[in-house]
CSV table of C-alpha atoms and ligand atoms in Angstrom, one decimal:
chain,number,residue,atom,x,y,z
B,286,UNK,CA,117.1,73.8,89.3
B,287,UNK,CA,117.3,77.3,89.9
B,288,UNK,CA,114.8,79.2,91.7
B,289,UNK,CA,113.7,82.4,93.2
B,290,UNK,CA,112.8,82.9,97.0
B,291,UNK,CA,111.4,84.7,99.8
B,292,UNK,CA,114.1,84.8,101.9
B,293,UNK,CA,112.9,87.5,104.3
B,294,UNK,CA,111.8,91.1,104.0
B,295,UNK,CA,113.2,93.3,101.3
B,296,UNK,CA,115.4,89.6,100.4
B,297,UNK,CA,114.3,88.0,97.0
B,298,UNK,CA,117.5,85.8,96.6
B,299,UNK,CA,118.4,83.1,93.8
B,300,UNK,CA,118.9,79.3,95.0
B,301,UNK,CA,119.3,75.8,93.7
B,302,UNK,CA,116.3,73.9,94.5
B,303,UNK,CA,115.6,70.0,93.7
B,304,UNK,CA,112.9,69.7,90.7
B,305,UNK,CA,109.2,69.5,92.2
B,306,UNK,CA,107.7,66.0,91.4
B,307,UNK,CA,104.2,64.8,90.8
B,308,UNK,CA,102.3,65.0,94.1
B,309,UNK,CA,98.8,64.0,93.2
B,310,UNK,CA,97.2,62.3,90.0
B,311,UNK,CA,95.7,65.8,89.0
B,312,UNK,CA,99.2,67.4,89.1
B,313,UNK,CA,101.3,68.6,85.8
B,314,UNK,CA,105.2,70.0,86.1
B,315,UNK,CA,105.8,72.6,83.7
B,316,UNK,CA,108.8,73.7,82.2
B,317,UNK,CA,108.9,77.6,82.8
B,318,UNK,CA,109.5,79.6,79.2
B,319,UNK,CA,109.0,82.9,81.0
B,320,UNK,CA,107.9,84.2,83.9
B,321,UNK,CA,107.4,88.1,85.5
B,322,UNK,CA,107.2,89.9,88.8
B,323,UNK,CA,103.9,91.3,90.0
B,324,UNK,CA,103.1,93.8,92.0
B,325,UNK,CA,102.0,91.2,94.3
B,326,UNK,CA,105.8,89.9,94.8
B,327,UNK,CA,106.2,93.2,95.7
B,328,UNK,CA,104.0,92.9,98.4
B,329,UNK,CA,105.4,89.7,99.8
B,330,UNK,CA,108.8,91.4,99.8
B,331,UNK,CA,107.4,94.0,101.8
B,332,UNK,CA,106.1,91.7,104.6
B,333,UNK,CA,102.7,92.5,103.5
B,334,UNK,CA,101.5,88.4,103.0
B,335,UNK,CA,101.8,86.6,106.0
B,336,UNK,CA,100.1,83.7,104.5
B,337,UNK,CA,103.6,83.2,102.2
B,338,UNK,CA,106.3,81.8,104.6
B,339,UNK,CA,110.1,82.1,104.0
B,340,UNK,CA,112.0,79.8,101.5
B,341,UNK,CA,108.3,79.9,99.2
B,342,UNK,CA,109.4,80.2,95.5
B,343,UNK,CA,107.7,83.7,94.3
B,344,UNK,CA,105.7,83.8,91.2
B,345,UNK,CA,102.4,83.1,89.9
B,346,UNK,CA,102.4,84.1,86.3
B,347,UNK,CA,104.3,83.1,83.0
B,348,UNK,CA,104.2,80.3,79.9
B,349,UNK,CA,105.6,76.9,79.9
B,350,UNK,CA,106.0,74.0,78.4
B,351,UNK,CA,104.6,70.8,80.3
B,352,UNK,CA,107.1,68.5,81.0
B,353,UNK,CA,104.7,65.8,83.0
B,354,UNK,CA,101.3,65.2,83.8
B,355,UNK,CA,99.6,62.9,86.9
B,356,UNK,CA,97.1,59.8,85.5
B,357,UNK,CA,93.9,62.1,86.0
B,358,UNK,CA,95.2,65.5,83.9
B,359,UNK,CA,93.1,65.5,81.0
B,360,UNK,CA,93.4,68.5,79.1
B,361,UNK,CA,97.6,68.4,78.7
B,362,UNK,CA,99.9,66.4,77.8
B,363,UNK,CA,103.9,66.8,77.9
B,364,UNK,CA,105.3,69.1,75.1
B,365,UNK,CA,101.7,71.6,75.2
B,366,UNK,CA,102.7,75.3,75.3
B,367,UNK,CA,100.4,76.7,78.1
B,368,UNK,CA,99.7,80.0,80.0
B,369,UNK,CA,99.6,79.0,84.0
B,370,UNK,CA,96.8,80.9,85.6
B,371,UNK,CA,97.7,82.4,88.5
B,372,UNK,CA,94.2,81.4,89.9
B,373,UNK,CA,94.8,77.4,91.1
B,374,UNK,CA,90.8,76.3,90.3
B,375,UNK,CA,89.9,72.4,91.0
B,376,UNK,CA,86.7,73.1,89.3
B,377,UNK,CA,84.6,70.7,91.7
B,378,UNK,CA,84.2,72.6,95.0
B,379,UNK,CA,81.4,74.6,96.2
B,380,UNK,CA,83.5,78.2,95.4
B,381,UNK,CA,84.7,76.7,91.9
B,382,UNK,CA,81.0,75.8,90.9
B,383,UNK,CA,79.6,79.4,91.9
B,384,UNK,CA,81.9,80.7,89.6
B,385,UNK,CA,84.3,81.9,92.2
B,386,UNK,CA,87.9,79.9,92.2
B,387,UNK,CA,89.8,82.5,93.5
B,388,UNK,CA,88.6,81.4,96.7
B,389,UNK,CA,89.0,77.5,95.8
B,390,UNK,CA,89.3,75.5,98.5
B,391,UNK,CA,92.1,73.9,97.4
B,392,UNK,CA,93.1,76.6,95.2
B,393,UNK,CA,92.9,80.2,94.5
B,394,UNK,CA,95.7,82.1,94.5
B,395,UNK,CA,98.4,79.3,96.2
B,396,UNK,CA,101.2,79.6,93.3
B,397,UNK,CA,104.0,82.0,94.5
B,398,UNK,CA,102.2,82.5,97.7
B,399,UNK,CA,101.2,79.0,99.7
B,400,UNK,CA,103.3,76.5,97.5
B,401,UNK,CA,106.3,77.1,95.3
B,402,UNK,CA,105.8,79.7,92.8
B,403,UNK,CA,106.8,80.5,88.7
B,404,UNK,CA,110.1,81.9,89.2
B,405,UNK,CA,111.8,78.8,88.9
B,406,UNK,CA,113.0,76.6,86.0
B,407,UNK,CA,109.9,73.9,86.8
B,408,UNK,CA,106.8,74.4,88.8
B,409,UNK,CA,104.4,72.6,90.0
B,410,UNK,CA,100.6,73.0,89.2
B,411,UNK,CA,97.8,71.5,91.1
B,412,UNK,CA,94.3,70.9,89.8
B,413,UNK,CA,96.5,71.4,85.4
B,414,UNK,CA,92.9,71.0,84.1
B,415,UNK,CA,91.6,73.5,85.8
B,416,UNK,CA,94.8,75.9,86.2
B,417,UNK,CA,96.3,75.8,82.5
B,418,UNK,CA,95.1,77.3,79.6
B,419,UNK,CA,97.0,75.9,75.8
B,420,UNK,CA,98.6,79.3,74.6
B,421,UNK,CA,97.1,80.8,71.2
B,422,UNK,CA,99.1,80.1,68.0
B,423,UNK,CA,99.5,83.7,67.0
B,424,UNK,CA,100.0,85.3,70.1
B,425,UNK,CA,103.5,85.8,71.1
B,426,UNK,CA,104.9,84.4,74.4
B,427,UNK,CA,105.6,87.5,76.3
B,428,UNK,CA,101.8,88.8,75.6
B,429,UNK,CA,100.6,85.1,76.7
B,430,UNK,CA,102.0,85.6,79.9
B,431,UNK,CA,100.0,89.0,80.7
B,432,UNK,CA,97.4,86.4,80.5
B,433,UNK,CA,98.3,85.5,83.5
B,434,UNK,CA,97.2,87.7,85.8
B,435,UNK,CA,97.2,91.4,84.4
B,436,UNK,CA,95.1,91.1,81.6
B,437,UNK,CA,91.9,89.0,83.5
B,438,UNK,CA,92.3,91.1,86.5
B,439,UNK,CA,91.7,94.4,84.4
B,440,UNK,CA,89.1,93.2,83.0
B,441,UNK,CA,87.6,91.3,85.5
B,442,UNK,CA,88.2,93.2,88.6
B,443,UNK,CA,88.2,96.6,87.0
B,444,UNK,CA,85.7,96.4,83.7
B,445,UNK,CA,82.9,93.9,84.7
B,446,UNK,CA,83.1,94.6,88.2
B,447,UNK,CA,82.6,98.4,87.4
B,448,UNK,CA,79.9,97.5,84.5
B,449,UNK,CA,81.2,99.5,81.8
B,450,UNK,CA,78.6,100.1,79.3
B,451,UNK,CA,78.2,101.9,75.7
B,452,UNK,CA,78.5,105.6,76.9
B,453,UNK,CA,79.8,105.2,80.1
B,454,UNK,CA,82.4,107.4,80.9
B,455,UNK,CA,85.7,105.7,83.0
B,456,UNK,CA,88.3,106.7,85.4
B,457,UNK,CA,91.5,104.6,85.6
B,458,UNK,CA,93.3,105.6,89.1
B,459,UNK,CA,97.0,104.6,88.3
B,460,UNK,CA,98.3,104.2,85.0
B,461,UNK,CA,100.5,101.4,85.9
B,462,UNK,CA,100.2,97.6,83.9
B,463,UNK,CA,96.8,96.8,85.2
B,464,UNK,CA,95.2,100.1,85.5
B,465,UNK,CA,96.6,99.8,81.3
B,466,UNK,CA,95.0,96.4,81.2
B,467,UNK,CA,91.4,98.2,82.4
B,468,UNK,CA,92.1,100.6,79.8
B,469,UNK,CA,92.6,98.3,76.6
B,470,UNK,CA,89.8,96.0,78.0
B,471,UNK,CA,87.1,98.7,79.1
B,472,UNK,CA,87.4,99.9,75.3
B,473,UNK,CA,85.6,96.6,74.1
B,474,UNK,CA,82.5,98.7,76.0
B,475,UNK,CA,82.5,101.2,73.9
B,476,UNK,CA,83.0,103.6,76.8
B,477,UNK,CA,82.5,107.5,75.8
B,478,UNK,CA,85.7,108.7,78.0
B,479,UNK,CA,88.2,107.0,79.8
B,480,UNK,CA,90.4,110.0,81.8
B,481,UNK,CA,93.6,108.0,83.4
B,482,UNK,CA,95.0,109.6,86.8
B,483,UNK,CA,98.4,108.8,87.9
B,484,UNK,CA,101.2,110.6,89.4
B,485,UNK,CA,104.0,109.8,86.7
B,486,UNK,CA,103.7,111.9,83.1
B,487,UNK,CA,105.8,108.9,81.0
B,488,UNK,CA,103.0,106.5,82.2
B,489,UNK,CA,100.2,109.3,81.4
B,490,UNK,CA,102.0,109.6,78.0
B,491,UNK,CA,102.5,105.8,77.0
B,492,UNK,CA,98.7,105.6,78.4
B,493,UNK,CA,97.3,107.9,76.0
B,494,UNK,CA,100.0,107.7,72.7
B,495,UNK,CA,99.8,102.8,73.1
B,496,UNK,CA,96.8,102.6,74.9
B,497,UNK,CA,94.1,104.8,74.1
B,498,UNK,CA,93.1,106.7,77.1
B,499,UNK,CA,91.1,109.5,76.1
B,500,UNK,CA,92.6,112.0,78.6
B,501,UNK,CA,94.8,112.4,81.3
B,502,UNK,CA,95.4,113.7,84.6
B,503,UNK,CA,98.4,114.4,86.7
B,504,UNK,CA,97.4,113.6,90.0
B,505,UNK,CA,97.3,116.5,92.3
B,506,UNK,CA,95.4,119.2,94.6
B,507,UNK,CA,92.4,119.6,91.6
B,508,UNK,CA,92.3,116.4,90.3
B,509,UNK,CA,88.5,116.5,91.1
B,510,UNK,CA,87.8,119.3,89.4
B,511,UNK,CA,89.4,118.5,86.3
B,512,UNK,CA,87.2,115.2,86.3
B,513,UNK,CA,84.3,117.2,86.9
B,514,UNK,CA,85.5,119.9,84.1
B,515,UNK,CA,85.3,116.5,81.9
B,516,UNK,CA,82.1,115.7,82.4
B,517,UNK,CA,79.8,118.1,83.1
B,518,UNK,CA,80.2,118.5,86.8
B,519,UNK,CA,78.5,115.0,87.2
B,520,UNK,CA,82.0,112.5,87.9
B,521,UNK,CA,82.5,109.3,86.2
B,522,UNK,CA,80.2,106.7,86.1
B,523,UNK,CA,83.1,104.3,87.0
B,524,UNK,CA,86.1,105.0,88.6
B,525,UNK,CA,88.3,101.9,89.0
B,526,UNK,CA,90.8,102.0,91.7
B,527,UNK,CA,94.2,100.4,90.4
B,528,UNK,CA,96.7,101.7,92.9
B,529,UNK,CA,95.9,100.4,96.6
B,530,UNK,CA,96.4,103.4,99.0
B,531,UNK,CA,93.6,105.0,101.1
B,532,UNK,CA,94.7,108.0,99.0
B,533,UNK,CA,93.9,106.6,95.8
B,534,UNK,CA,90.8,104.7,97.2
B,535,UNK,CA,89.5,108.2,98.8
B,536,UNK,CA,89.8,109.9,95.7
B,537,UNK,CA,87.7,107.7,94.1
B,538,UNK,CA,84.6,108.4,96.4
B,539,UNK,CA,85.0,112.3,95.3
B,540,UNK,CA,85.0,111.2,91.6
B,541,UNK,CA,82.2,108.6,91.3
B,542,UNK,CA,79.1,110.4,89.8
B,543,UNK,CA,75.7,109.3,91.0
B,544,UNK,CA,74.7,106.0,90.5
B,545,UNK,CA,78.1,105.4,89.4
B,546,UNK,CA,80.6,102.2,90.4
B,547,UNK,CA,83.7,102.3,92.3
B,548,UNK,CA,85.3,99.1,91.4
B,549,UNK,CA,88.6,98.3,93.4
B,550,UNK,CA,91.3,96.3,92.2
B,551,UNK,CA,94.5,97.5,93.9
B,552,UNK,CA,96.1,95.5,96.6
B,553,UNK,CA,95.2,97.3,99.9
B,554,UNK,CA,97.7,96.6,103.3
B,555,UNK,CA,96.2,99.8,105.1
B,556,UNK,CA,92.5,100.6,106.0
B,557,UNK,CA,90.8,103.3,103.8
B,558,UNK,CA,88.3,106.3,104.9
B,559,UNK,CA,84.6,105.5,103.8
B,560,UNK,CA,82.9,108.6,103.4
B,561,UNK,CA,79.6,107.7,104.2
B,562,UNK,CA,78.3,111.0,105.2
B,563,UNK,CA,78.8,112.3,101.5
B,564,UNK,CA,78.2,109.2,99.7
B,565,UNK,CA,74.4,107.7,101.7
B,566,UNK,CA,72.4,109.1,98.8
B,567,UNK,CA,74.3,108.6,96.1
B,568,UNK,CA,73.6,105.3,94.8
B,569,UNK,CA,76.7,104.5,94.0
B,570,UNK,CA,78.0,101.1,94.1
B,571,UNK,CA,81.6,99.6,95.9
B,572,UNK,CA,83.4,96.3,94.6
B,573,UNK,CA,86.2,94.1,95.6
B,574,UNK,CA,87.4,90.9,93.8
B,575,UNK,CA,90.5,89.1,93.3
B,576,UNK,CA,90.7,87.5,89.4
B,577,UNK,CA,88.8,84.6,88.8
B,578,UNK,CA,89.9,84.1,85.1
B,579,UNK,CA,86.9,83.2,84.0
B,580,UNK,CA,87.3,85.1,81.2
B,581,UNK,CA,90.9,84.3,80.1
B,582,UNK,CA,89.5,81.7,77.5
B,583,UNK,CA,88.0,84.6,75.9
B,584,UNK,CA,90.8,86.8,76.4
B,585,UNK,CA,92.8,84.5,74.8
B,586,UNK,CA,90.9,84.2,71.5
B,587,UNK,CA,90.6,88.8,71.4
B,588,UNK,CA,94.1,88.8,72.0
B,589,UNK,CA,95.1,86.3,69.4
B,590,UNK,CA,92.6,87.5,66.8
B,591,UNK,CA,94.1,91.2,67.0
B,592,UNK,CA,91.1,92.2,68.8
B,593,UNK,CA,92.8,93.8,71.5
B,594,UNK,CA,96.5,94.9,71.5
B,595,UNK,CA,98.8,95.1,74.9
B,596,UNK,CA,102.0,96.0,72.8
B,597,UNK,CA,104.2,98.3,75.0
B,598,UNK,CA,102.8,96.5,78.1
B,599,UNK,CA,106.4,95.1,78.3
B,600,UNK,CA,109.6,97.3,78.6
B,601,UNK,CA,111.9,95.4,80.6
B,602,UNK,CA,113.7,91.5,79.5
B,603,UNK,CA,115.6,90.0,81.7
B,604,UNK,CA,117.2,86.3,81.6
B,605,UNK,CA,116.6,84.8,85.0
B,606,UNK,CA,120.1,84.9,85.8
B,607,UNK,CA,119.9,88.7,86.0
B,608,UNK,CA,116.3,88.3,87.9
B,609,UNK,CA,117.5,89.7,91.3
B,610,UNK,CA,117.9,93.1,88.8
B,611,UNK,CA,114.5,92.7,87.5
B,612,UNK,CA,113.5,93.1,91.1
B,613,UNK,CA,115.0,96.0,91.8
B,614,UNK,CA,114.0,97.3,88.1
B,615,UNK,CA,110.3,96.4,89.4
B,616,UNK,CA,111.0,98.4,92.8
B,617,UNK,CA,111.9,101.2,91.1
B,618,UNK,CA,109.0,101.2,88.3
B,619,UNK,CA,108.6,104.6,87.9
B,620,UNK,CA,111.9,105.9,88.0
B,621,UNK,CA,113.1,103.0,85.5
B,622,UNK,CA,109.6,103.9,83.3
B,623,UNK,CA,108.8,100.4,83.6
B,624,UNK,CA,105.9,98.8,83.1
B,625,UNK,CA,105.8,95.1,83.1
B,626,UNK,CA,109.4,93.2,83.0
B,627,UNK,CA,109.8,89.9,81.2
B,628,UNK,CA,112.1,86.8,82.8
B,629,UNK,CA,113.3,84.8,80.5
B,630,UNK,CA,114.8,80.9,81.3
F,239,ZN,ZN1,100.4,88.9,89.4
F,240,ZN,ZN1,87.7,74.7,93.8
């Protein structure tokens, strides 16, 4: 089959791979219908993830069909049309039961990283039960995949960890596809404002005209004071961090308003200033998490019921020939005003 692979730094590169087989009883092999490159790839490509060794096929999102399941997979059967979570969960182990299986001990986020990944024509998933989800009838394929991954982490990482509430008023740092997730979900909150910041006026644009941001910022030297100038000179009572640079992070601590939440979901590779000396009294609050999907199941059922709407998320469709394009396409995401691309087998 063909696959995608780490073959070094800066090197995705297209190879022929045998199909993956059934390794344990609690294993399914999926049949990949589409797939998409993360930021996260990204990452790897840069040399960033030392825990994802050379020849690893890259990937931990998309929708497939299941081609074969192991004696003990309960929940799927071949021919299922499923979302593959890019959270591996074997629902048994002490992180699992707290409610935590992004930090499974025999899961968590493996696909793409640890074992092979999505961005082949078959995968492998460990622990199916616990790592598939049977895609909703009226949602289309390419929004089934930002079920993946983009949508539960906005929501997760960015909207419960920052505890939206009715009123609150939000601050999206980076207006790129899960900063726009954070948007779309934070809206089922009822928030009073959400301002999005970002450096890129086409993504400040498709964030307010498809997504419903309720202003925008260009990021520069008065940034802060245009937040304040929004609310009353008292800063946002969440600010969620969606880039992952000590810039973006440090900007947050000057926008948080007292007793406010600064909720972090961008992929950091460099240490960040704390700014303790300002922030001691403040009560503010700091989160980290990586998705859990817990909420996907529920996610699943807004997005199929029209509840919530991530049209435009997708600008880019490439067959997987052509992936090695969709890479540098996602490279180049600003310049290319792209969003989130779309691989399809
Ligand atoms: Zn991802
Ligand atoms: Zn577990």
């Amino acid at each position: 089959m063909r696959a995608l692979i780490y073959a070094g730094v800066g090197q995705p590169k297209l190879q022929e791979r045998p199909k993956p087989i059934i390794l344990e009883s609690t294993d399914a092999i999926v049949k990949m219908v589409n797939t998409t490159i993360c930021g996260t790839d990204l990452h790897i490509l840069k040399g960033d993830v030392p825990t994802c060794k050379l020849g690893t096929i890259l990937g931990h999102e998309g929708v497939a069909i299941v081609d074969q399941v192991g004696d003990n997979v309960k929940n799927f059967k071949p021919g299922d049309k499923v979302i593959v979570a890019c959270i591996t969960s074997c629902r048994t182990c002490n992180f699992c039961r707290r409610g935590m299986p992004s930090h499974c001990i025999e899961g968590g986020w493996i696909l793409g990283n640890t074992i092979d990944g999505t961005q082949a024509e078959y995968t492998r998933i460990p622990h199916a039960d616990g790592s598939l989800h049977h895609s909703a009838k009226n949602t289309n394929e390419e929004i089934s995949m930002l079920l993946s991954d983009a949508i539960p982490t906005g929501y997760e990482c960015g909207v419960l960890q920052g505890k939206v509430q009715v009123g609150s008023t939000v601050a999206i740092i980076g207006s790129g596809p899960v900063g726009l997730t954070a948007l779309v979900t934070c809206k089922l909150h009822s928030p009073a404002q959400v301002i999005m910041v970002d450096l890129s006026q086409s993504r400040l644009h498709s964030a307010r005209a498809n997504f419903g941001a309720t202003h925008t910022i260009i990021s520069g030297p008065d940034t802060v004071k245009q937040v304040m100038d929004l609310t009353d000179g008292r800063g946002a009572d969440v600010v969620i961090e969606a880039v992952g640079l000590p810039k973006s992070f440090e900007l947050c601590q000057d926008l948080v308003a007292a007793g406010g939440t600064i909720a972090n979901l961008g992929v950091h590779g460099r240490k960040a200033d704390l700014h303790l000396e300002k922030l001691w009294d403040r009560n503010i609050t700091i989160t980290t998490r990586v998705v859990d999907g817990l909420s996907t199941p529920m996610l699943i059922q807004l997005v199929d019921s029209g509840q919530i709407n991530f049209g435009g998320l997708v600008t880019h469709r490439f067959a997987f020939d052509s992936i090695l394009e969709a890479y540098s396409t996602s490279t180049e995401a600003e310049a290319n005003n792209c969003l989130k691309t779309v691989i399809q087998f």
